[in-house]
Coordinates of N, CA, C and O in Angstrom, one line a residue:
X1 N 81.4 -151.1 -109.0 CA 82.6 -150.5 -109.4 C 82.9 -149.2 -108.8 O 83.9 -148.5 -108.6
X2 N 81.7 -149.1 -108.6 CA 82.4 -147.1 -108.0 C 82.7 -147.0 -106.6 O 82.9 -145.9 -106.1
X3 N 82.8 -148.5 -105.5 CA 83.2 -148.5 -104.6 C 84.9 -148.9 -104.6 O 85.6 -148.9 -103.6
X4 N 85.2 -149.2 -105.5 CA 86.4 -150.1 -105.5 C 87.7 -149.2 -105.0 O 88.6 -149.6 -104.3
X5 N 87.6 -147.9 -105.5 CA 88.8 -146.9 -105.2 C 88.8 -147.0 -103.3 O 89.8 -147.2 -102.6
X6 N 87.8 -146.9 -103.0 CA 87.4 -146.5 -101.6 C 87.9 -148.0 -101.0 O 88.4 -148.0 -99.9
X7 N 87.8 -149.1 -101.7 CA 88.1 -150.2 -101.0 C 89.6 -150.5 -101.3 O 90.2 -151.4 -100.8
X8 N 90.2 -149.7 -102.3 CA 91.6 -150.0 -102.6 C 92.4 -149.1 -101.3 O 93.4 -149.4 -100.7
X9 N 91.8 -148.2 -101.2 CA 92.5 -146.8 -99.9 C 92.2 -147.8 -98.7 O 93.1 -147.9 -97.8
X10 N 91.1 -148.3 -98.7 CA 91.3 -149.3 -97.2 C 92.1 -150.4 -97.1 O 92.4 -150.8 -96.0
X11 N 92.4 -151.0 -98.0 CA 93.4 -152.1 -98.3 C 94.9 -151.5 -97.8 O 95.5 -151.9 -96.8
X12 N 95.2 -150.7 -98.5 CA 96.5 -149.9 -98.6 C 96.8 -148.7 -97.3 O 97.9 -148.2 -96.9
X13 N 95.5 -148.5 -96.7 CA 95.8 -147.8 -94.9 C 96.0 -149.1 -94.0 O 96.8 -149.0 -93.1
X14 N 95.3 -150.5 -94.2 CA 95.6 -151.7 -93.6 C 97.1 -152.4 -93.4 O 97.8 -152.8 -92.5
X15 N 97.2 -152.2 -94.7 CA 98.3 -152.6 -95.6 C 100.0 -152.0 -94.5 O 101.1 -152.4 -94.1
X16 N 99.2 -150.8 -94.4 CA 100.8 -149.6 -94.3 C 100.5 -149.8 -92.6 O 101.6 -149.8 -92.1
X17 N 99.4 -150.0 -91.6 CA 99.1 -150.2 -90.1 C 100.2 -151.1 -90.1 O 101.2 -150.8 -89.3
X18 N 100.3 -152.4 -90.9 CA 100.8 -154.0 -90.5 C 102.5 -153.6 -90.5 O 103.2 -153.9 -89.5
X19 N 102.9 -153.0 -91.6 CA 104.1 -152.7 -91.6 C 104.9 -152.7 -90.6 O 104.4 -152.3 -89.6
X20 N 106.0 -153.0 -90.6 CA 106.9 -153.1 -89.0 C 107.5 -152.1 -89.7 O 107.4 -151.8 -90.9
X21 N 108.2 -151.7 -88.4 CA 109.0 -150.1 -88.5 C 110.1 -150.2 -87.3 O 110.0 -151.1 -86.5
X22 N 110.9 -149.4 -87.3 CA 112.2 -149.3 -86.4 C 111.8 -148.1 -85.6 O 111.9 -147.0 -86.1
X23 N 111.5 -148.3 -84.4 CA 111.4 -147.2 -83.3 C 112.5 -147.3 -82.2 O 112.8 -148.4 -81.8
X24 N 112.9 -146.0 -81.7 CA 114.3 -145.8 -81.2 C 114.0 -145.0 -79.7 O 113.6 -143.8 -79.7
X25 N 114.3 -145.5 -78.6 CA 114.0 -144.3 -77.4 C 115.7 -144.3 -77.0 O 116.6 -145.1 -76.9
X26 N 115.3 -142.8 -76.8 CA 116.7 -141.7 -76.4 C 116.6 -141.5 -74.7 O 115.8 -140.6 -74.5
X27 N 117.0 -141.8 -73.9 CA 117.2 -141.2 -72.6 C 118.4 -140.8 -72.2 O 119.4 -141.6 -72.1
X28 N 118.5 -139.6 -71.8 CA 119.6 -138.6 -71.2 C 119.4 -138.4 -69.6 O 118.6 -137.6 -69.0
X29 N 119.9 -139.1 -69.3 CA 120.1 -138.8 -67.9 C 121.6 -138.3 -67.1 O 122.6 -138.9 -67.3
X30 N 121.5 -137.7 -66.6 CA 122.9 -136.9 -65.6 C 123.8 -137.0 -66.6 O 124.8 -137.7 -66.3
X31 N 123.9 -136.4 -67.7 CA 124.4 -136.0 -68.9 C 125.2 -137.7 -70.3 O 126.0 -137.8 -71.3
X32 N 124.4 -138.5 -69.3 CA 124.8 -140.0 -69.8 C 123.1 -140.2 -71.1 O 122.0 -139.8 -70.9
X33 N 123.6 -140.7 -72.0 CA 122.4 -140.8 -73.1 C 123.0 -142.1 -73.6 O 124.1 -142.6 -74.0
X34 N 121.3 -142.7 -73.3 CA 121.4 -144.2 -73.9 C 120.2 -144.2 -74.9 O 119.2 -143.5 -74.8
X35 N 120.4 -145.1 -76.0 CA 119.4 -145.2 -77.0 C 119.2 -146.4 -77.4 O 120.1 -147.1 -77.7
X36 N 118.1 -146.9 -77.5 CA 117.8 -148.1 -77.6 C 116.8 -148.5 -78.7 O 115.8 -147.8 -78.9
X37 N 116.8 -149.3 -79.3 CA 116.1 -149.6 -80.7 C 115.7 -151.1 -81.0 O 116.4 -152.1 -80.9
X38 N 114.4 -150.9 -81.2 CA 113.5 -152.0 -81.7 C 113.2 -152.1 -83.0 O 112.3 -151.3 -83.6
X39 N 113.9 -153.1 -83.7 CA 114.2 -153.1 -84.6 C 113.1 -153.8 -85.5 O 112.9 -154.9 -85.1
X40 N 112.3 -153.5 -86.8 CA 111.0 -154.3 -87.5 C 110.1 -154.6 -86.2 O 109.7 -155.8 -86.1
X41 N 109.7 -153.7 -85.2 CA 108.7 -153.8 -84.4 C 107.9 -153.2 -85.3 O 108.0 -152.3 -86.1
X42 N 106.3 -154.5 -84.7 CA 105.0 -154.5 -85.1 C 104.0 -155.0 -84.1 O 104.0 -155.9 -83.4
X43 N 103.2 -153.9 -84.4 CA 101.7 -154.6 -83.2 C 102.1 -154.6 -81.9 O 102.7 -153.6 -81.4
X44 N 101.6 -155.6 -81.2 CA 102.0 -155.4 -80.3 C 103.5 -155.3 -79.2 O 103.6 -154.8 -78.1
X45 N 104.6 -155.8 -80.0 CA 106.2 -155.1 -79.8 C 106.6 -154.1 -79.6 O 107.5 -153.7 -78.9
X46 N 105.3 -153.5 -80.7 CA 105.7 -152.0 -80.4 C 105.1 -151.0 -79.6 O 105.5 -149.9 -79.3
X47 N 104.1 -151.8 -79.4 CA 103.2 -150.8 -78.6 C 104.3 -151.3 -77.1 O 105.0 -150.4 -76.7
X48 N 104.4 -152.2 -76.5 CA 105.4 -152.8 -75.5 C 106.3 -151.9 -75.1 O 106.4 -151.3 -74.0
X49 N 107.1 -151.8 -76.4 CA 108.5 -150.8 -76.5 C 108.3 -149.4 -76.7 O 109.2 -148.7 -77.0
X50 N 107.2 -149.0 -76.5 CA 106.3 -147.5 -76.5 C 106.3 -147.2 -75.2 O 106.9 -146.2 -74.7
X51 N 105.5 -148.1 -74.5 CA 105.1 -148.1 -72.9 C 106.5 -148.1 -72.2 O 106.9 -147.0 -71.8
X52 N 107.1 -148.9 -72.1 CA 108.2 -149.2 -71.9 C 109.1 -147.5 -72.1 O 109.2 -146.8 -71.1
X53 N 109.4 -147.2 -73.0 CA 110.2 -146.0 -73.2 C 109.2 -144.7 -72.3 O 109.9 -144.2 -71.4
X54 N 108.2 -144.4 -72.4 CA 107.0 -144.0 -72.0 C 107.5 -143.8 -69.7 O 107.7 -142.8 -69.0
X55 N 107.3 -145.6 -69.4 CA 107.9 -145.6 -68.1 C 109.1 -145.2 -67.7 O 109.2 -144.5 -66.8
X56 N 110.4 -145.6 -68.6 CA 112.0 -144.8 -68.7 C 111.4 -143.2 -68.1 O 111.8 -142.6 -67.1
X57 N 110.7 -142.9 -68.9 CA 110.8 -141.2 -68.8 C 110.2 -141.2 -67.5 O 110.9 -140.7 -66.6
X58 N 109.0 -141.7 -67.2 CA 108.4 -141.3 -66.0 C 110.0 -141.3 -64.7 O 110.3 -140.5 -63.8
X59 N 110.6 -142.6 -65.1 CA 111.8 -142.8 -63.8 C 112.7 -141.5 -63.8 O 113.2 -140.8 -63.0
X60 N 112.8 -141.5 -65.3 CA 114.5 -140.5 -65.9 C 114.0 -139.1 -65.0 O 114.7 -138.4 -64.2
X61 N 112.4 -138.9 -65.5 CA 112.4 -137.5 -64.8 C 112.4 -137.1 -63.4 O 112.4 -135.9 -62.9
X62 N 112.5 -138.6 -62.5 CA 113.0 -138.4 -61.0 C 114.1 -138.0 -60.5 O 114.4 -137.6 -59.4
X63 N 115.3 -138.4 -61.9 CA 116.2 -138.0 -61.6 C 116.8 -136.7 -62.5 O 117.8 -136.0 -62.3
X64 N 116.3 -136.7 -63.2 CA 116.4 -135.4 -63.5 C 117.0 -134.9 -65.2 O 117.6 -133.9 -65.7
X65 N 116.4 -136.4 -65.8 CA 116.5 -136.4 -66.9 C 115.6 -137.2 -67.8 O 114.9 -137.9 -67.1
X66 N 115.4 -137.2 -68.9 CA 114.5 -137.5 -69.9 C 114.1 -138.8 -71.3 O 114.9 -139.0 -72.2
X67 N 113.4 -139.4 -71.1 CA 113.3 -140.1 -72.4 C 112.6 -139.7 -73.2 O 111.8 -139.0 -72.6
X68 N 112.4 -139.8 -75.0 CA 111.6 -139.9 -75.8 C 111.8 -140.6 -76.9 O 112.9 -140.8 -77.3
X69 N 110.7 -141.2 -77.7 CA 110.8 -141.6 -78.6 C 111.0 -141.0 -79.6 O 110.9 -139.7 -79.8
X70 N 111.7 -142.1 -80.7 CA 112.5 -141.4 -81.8 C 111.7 -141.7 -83.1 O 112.1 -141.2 -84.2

């Protein structure tokens, strides 16, 4: 019994990892801003749409503007 708290906190950090969430990348380039949103992305979606926004920026910053995540 005196482990159970410790196993209820691991349940409920599992719990809250699985959750899908709405992540949003912003890129401004040559004063033009586009935003783009993945909507109840989870796992791997999101990690996709991470990378993905992640490369935007590497290109944006050749031209002389920016992405980030929101």
């Amino acid at each position: 019994m005196k482990y159970l708290p410790t196993i209820a906190l691991f349940a409920l950090v599992l719990g809250l990892a699985s959750c899908s969430k709405d992540s949003t990348c912003t890129c401004e380039i040559a004063g033009e801003t586009t935003t783009t949103t993945c909507e109840g992305c989870s796992g791997d979606d999101l990690e996709a749409f991470e990378a993905a926004c992640t490369a935007s920026d590497a290109v944006a910053q050749l031209a002389g503007g920016s992405c980030s995540l929101d």
